[in-house]
Short mmCIF file of C-alpha atoms in Angstrom, two decimals:
data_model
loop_
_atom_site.label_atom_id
_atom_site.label_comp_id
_atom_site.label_asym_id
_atom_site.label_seq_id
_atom_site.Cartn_x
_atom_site.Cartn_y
_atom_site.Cartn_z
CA UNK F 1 28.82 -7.43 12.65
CA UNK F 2 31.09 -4.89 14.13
CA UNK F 3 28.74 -2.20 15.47
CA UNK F 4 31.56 -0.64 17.68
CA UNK F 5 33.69 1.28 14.27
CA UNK F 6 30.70 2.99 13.10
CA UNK F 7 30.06 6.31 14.78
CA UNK F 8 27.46 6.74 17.09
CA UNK F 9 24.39 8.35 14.56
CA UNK F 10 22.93 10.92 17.09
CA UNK F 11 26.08 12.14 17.98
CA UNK F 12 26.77 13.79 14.31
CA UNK F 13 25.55 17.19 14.88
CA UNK F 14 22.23 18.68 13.58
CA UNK F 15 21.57 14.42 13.55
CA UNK F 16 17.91 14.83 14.07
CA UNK F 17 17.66 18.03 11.50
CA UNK F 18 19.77 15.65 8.91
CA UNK F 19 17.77 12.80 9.51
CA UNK F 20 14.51 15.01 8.64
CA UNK F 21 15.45 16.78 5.79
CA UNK F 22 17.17 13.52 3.86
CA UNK F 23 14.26 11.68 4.66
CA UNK F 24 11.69 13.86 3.86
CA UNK F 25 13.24 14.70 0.61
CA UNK F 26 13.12 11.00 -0.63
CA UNK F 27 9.84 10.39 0.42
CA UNK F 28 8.43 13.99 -1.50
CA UNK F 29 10.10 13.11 -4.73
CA UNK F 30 9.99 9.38 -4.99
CA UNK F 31 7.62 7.96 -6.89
CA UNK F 32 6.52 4.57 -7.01
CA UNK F 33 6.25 3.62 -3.15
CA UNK F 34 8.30 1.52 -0.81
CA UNK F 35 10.58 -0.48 -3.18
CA UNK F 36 11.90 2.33 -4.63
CA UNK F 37 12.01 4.52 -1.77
CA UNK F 38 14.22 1.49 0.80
CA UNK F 39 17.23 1.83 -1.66
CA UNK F 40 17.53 5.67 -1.83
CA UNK F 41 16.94 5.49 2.23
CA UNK F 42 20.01 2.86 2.45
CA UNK F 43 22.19 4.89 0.17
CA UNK F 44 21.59 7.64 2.54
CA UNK F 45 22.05 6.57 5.96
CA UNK F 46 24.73 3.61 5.16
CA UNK F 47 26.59 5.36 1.93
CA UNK F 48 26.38 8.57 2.23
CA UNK F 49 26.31 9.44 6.22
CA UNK F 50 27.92 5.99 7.42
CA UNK F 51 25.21 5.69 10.32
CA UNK F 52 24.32 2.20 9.58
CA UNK F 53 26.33 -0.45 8.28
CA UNK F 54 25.31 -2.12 5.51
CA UNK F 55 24.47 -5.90 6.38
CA UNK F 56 22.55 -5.07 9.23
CA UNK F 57 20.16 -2.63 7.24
CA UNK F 58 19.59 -5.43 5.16
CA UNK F 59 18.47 -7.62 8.00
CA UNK F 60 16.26 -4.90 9.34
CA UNK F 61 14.55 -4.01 6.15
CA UNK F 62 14.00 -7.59 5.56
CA UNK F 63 11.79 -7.00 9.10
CA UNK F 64 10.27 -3.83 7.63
CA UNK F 65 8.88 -5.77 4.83
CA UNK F 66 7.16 -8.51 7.14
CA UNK F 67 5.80 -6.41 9.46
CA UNK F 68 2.13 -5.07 8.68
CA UNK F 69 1.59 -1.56 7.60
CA UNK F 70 3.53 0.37 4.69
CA UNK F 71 7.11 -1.00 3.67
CA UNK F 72 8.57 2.55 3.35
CA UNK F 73 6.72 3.97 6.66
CA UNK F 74 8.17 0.94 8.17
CA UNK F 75 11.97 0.89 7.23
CA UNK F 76 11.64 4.11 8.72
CA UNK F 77 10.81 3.36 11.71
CA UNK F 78 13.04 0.78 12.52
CA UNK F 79 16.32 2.16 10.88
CA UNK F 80 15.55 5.45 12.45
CA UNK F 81 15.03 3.36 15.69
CA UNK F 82 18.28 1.63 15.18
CA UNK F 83 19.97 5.06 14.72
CA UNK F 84 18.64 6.81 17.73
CA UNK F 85 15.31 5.21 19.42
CA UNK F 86 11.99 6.21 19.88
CA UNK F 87 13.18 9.81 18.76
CA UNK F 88 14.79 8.46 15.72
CA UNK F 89 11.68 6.11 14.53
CA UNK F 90 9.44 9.38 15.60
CA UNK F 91 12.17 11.85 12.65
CA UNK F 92 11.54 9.07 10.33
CA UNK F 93 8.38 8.23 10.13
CA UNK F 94 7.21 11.68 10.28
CA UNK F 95 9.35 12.63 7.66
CA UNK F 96 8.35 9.79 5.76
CA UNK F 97 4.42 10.76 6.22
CA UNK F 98 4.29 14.25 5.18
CA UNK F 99 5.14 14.82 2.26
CA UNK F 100 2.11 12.57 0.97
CA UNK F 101 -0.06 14.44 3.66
CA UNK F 102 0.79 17.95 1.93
CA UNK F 103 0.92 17.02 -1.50
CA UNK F 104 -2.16 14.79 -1.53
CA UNK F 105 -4.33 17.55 0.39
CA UNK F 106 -3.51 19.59 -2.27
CA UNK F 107 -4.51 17.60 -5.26
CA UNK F 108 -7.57 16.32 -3.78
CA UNK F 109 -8.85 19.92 -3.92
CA UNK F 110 -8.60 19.87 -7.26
CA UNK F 111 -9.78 16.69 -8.02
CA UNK F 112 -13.02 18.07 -5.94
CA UNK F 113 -13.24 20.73 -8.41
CA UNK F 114 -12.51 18.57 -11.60
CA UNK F 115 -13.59 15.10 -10.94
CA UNK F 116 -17.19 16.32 -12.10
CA UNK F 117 -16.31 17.87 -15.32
CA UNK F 118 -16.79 14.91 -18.44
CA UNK F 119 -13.44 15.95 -20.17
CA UNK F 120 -11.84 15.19 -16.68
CA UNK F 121 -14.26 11.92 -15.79
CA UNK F 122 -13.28 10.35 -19.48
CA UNK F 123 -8.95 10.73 -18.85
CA UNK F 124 -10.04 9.46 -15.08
CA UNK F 125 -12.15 6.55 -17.33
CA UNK F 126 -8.48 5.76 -19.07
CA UNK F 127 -6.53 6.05 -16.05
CA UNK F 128 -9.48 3.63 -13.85
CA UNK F 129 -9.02 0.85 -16.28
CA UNK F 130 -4.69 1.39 -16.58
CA UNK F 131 -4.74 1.23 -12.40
CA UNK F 132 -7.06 -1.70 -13.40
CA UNK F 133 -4.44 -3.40 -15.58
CA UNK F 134 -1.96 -2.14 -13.07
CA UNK F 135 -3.53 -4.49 -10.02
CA UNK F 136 -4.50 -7.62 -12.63
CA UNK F 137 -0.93 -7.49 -12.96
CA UNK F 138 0.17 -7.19 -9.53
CA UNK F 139 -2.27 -10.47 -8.83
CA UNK F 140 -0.70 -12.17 -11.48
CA UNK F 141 2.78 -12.26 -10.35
CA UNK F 142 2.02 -12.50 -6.78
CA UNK F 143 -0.47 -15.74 -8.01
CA UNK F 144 3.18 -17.37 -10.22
CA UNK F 145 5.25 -16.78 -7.16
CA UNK F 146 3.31 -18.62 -4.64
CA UNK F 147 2.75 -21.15 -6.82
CA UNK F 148 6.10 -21.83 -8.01
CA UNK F 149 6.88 -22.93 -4.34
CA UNK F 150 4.92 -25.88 -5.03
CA UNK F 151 2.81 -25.92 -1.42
CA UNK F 152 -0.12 -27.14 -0.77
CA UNK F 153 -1.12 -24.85 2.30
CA UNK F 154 -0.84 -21.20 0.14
CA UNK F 155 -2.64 -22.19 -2.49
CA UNK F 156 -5.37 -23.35 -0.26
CA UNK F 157 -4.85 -20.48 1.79
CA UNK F 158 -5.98 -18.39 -1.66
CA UNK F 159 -8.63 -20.34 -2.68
CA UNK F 160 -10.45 -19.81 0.62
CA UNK F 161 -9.48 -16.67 1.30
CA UNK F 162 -10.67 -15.71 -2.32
CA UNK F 163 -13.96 -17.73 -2.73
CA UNK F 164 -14.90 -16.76 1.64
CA UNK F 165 -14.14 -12.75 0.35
CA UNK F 166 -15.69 -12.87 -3.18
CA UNK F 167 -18.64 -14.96 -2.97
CA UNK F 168 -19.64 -15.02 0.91
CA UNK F 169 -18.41 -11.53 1.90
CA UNK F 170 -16.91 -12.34 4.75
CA UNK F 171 -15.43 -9.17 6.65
CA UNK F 172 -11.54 -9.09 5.51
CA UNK F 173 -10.35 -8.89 9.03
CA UNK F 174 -11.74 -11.86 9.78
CA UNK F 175 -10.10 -13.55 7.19
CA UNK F 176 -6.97 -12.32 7.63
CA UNK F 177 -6.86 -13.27 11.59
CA UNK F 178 -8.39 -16.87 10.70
CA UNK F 179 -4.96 -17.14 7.91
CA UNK F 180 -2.69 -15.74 10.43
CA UNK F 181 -3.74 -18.50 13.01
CA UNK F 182 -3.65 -21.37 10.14
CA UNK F 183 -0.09 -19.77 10.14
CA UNK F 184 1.09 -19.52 13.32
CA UNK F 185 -0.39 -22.86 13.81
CA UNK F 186 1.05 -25.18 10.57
CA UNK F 187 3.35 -22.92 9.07
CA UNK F 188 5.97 -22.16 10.48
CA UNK F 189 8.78 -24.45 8.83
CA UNK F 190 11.39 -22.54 7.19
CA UNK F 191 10.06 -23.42 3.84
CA UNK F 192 6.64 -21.38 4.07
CA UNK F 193 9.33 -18.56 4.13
CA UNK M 1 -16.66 11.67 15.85
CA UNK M 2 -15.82 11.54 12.22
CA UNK M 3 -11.74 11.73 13.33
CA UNK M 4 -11.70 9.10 15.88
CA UNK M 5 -13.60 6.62 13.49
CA UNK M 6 -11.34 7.56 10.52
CA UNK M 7 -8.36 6.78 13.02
CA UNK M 8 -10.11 3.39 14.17
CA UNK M 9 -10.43 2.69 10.90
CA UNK M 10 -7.54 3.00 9.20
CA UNK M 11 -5.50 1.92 12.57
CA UNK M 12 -7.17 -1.55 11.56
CA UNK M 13 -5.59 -1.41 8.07
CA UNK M 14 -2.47 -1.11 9.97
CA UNK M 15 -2.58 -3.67 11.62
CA UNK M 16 -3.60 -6.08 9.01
CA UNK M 17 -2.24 -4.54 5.98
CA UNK M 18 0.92 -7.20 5.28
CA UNK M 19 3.01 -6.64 2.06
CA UNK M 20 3.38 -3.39 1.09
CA UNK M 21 1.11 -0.84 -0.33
CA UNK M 22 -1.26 -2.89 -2.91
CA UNK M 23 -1.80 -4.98 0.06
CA UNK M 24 -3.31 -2.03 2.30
CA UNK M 25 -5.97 -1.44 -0.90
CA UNK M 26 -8.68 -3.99 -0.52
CA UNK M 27 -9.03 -3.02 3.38
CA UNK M 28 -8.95 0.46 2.25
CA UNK M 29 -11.82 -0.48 -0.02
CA UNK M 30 -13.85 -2.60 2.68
CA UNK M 31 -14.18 -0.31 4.84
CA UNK M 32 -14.43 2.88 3.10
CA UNK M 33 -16.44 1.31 0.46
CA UNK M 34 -17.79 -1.42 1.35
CA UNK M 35 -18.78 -0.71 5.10
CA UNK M 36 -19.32 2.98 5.16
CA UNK M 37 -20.25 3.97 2.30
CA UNK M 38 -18.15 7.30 2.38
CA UNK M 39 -16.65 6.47 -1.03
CA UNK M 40 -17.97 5.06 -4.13
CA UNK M 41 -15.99 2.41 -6.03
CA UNK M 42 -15.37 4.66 -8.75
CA UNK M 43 -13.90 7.54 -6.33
CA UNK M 44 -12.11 4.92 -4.77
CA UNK M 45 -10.43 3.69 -7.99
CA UNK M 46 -9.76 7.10 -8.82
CA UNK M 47 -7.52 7.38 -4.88
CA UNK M 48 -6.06 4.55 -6.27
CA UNK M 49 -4.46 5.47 -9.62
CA UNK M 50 -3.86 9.26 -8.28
CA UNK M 51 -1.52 7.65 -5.44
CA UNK M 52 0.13 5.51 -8.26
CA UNK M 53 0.96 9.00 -9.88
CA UNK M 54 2.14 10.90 -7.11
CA UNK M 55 5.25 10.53 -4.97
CA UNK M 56 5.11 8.67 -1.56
CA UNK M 57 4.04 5.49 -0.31
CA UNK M 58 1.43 4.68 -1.94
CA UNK M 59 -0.54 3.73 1.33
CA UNK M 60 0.11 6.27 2.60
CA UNK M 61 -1.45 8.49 -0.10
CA UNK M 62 -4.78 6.51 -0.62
CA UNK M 63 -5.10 7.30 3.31
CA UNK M 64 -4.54 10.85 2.93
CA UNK M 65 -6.74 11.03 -0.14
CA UNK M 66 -9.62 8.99 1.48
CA UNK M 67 -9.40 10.96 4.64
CA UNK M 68 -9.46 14.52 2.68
CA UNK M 69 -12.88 13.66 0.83
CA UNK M 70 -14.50 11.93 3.68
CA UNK M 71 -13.24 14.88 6.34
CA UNK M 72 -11.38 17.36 5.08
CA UNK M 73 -7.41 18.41 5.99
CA UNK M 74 -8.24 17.07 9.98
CA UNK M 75 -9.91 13.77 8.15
CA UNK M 76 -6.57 13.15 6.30
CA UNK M 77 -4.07 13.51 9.31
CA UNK M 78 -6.79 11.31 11.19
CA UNK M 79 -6.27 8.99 8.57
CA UNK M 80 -2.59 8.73 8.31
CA UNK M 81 -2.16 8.57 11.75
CA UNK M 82 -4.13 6.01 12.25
CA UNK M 83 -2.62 4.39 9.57
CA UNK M 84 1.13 4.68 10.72
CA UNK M 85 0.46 4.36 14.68
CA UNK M 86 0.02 0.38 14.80
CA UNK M 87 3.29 -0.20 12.38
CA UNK M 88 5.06 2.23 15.09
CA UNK M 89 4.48 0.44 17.83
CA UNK M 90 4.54 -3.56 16.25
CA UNK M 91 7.97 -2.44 13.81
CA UNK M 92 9.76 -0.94 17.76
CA UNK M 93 8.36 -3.94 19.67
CA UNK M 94 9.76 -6.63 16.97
CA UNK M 95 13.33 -4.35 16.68
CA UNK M 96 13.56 -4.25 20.07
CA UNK M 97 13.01 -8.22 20.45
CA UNK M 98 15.28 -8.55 16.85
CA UNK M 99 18.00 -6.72 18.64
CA UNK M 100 17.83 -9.09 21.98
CA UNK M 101 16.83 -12.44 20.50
CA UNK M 102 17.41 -12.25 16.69
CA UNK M 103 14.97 -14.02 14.29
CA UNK M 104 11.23 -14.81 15.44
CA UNK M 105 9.75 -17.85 14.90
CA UNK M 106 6.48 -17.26 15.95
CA UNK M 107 5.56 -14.35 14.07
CA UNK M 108 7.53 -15.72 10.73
CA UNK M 109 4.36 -18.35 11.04
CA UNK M 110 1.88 -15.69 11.06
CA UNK M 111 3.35 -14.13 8.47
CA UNK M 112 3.32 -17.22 6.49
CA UNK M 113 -0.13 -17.44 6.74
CA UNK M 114 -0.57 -14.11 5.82
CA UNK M 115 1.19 -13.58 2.72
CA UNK M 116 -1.01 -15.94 1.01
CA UNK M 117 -4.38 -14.66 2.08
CA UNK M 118 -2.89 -11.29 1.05
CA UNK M 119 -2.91 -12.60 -2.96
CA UNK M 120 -6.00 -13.68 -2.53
CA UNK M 121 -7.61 -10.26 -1.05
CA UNK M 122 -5.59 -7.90 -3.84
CA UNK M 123 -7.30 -10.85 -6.67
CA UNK M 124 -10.32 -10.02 -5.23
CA UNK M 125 -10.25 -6.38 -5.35
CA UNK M 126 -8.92 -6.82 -9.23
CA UNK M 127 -12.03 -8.46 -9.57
CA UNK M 128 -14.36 -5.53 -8.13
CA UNK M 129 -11.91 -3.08 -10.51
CA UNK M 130 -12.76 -5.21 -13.33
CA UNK M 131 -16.19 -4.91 -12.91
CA UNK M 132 -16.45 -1.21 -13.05
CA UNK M 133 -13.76 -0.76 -16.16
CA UNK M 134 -15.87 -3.02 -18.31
CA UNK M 135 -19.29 -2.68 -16.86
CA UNK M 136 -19.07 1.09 -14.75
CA UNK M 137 -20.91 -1.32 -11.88
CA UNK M 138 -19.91 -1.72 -8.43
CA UNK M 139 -21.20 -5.55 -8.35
CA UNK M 140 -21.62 -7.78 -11.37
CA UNK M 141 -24.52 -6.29 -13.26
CA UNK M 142 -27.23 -9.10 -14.46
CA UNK M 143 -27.19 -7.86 -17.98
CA UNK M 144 -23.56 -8.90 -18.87
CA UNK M 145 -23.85 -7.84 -21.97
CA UNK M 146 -24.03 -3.86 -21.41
CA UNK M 147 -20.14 -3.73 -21.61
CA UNK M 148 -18.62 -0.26 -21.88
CA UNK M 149 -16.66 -0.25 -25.05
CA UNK M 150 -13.88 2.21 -24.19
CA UNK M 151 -13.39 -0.16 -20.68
CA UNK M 152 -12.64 -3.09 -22.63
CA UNK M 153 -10.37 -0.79 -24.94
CA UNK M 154 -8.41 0.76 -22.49
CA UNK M 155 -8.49 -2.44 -20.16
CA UNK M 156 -6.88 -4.66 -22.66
CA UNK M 157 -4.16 -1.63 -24.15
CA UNK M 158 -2.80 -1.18 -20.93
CA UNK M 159 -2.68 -4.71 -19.71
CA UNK M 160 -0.46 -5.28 -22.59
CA UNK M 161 1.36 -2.12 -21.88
CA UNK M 162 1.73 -3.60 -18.44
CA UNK M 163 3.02 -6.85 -18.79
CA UNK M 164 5.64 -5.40 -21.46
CA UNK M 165 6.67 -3.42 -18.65
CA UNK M 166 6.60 -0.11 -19.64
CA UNK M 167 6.76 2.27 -16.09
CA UNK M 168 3.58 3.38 -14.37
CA UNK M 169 3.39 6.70 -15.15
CA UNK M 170 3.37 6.19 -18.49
CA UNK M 171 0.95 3.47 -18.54
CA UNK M 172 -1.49 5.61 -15.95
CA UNK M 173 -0.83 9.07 -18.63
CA UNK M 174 -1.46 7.36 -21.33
CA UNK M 175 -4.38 5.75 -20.11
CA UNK M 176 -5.93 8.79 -19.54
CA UNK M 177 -5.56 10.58 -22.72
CA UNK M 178 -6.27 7.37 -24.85
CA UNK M 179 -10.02 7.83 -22.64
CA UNK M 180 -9.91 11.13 -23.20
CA UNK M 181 -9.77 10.86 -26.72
CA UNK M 182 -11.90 7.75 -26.62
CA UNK M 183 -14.54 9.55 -24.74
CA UNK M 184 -14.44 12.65 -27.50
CA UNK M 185 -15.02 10.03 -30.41
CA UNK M 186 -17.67 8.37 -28.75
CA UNK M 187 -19.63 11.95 -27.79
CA UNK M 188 -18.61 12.66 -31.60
CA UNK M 189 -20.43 9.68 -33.47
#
């Protein structure tokens, strides 16, 4: 990729400032979390202000989404990196962080002063078993897609993982260092991808 | 100090929070739950669907919520910093190597082992939310039968609603008036 024709991203004036506000704007209206907030983010900085191109955000948001931590907070941070360094990944992921700090601080003051209240506690009833149906969903695709790649290794991964979490309660950090190693150790053909 | 440990905390979340959002949820719920005890499943749940509602990353939000009604404004920055400061410094350390060396095998192997143990925690958290729609029980009560009619309702209307997928606002709004009304009836008869 030809990095050389775009123009340098810091040197557009008020670069840090523009950075901020378009990124902070996304993140305050955008509901729905990181896969809606990645494209609006991309259509920003590659369509709109030309400071990335458009292959290479790609390949970095593709890194975003394996690293740990929050897919949004994370494309952030490494496109603002990309941009302009440290100071850019510090622009973005502040600006991506709060908005959700002010707004949630706010409405958790009033669900202090609501939650309590039984007209309140029977809509939060509704909306506890729709955030249910929301996750059993979530499970369920997550559960067809790994078993669609037909491996042996991920499925046993879930079985163990599941029955070690559900029925043994062992601590979830645990498990999740003792998968990584079964990882790094046996799985790191290109088809476990 | 209440900060530092809300930092530690969710700085571990961080760190092993792989996939996105629902993926950050059942560590959320270990240790704020589970561990702690700051939270109650049911004021958990509730973090839960409100960050589904409200714009942001949806991490992001359950951090800021938890941290608010554990320790107040300080609680939630603690919170969200701790949250974001491990995905700063991995995300700039793998760019940096991305940049130099291009792709990684190594930690694509982790990763591989880690997207599959990351189905398996969210199925287990479904399970815990199961339990408190139809039973309004943290843990499997031992008298199945005590179901909570407007649960099963509501659980089953808006699993349909979900898999026909109709958006998540709508399914989380309507949710909460059909137990509003629900909830009327049932003071009513």
């Amino acid at each position: 990729m030809d990095t050389q024709s775009l123009k340098k991203a810091s040197d557009t004036p008020n670069f840090y400032w523009t950075l901020f506000k378009s990124t902070f704007l996304i993140s305050a209206f955008t509901v729905g979390g990181g896969f809606v907030i990645i494209p609006l983010l991309r259509a920003k900085y590659v369509d709109e202000y030309g400071w990335l191109d458009d292959k290479e955000t790609l390949n970095l948001v593709s890194i975003a989404q394996s690293m740990p931590g929050i897919v949004a907070v994370n494309s952030a941070i490494i496109l603002g990196y990309r941009m302009a360094g440290v100071r850019g990944a510090l622009t973005g992921v502040s600006a991506t962080i709060l908005p959700p700090l002010i707004t949630l601080s706010i409405i958790s003051c009033f669900y202090d002063a609501f939650a309590h209240n039984e007209y309140v506690r029977y809509a939060l009833k509704g909306m506890q078993c729709g955030a249910t149906a929301l996750i059993i969903s979530v499970a369920l695709d997550l559960l067809k897609k790994q078993c669609k790649k037909k491996l042996l290794l991920p499925i046993l991964i879930i079985l163990g993982t599941f029955i070690a979490n559900l029925f043994f309660d062992v601590n979830i950090m645990l498990l999740v260092v003792i998968d990584g190693i079964i990882g790094l150790i046996l799985m790191r053909e290109a088809k476990y991808n | 100090m209440i900060y530092l440990l809300l930092f530690w905390e969710f700085a571990k979340v961080g760190i092993f929070c792989v996939g996105g959002g629902y993926a950050s949820m059942p560590l959320i719920q270990s240790s704020v739950v589970d561990t702690y005890h700051w939270l109650s499943l049911s004021e958990f749940v509730d973090i839960f669907t409100i960050s589904q509602m409200t714009p942001g990353p949806i991490g992001i939000n359950a951090a800021t919520f938890a941290g608010m009604k554990i320790a107040g404004v300080l609680g939630a920055i603690s919170a969200t910093l701790g949250f974001v400061t491990p995905s700063f410094i991995i995300c700039i350390f793998v760019a940096r190597l991305y940049f130099k060396y291009g792709d990684i095998g190594i930690i694509r192997g982790i990763l591989n082992g880690l997207r599959p143990a990351v189905v398996a925690l969210i199925c287990a958290a479904g399970m815990s939310f199961i339990t408190l729609a139809l039973w309004n029980e943290e843990t499997l009560p031992e008298d199945l039968s005590n179901l909570d009619p407007i649960g099963i309702l509501m659980l089953l209307i808006t699993l349909i609603a979900v898999r026909c997928k109709v958006g998540v606002i709508r399914v989380l709004a309507g949710a909460g008036i059909g137990g509003l009304i629900l909830g009327l009836v049932k003071t009513q008869m």
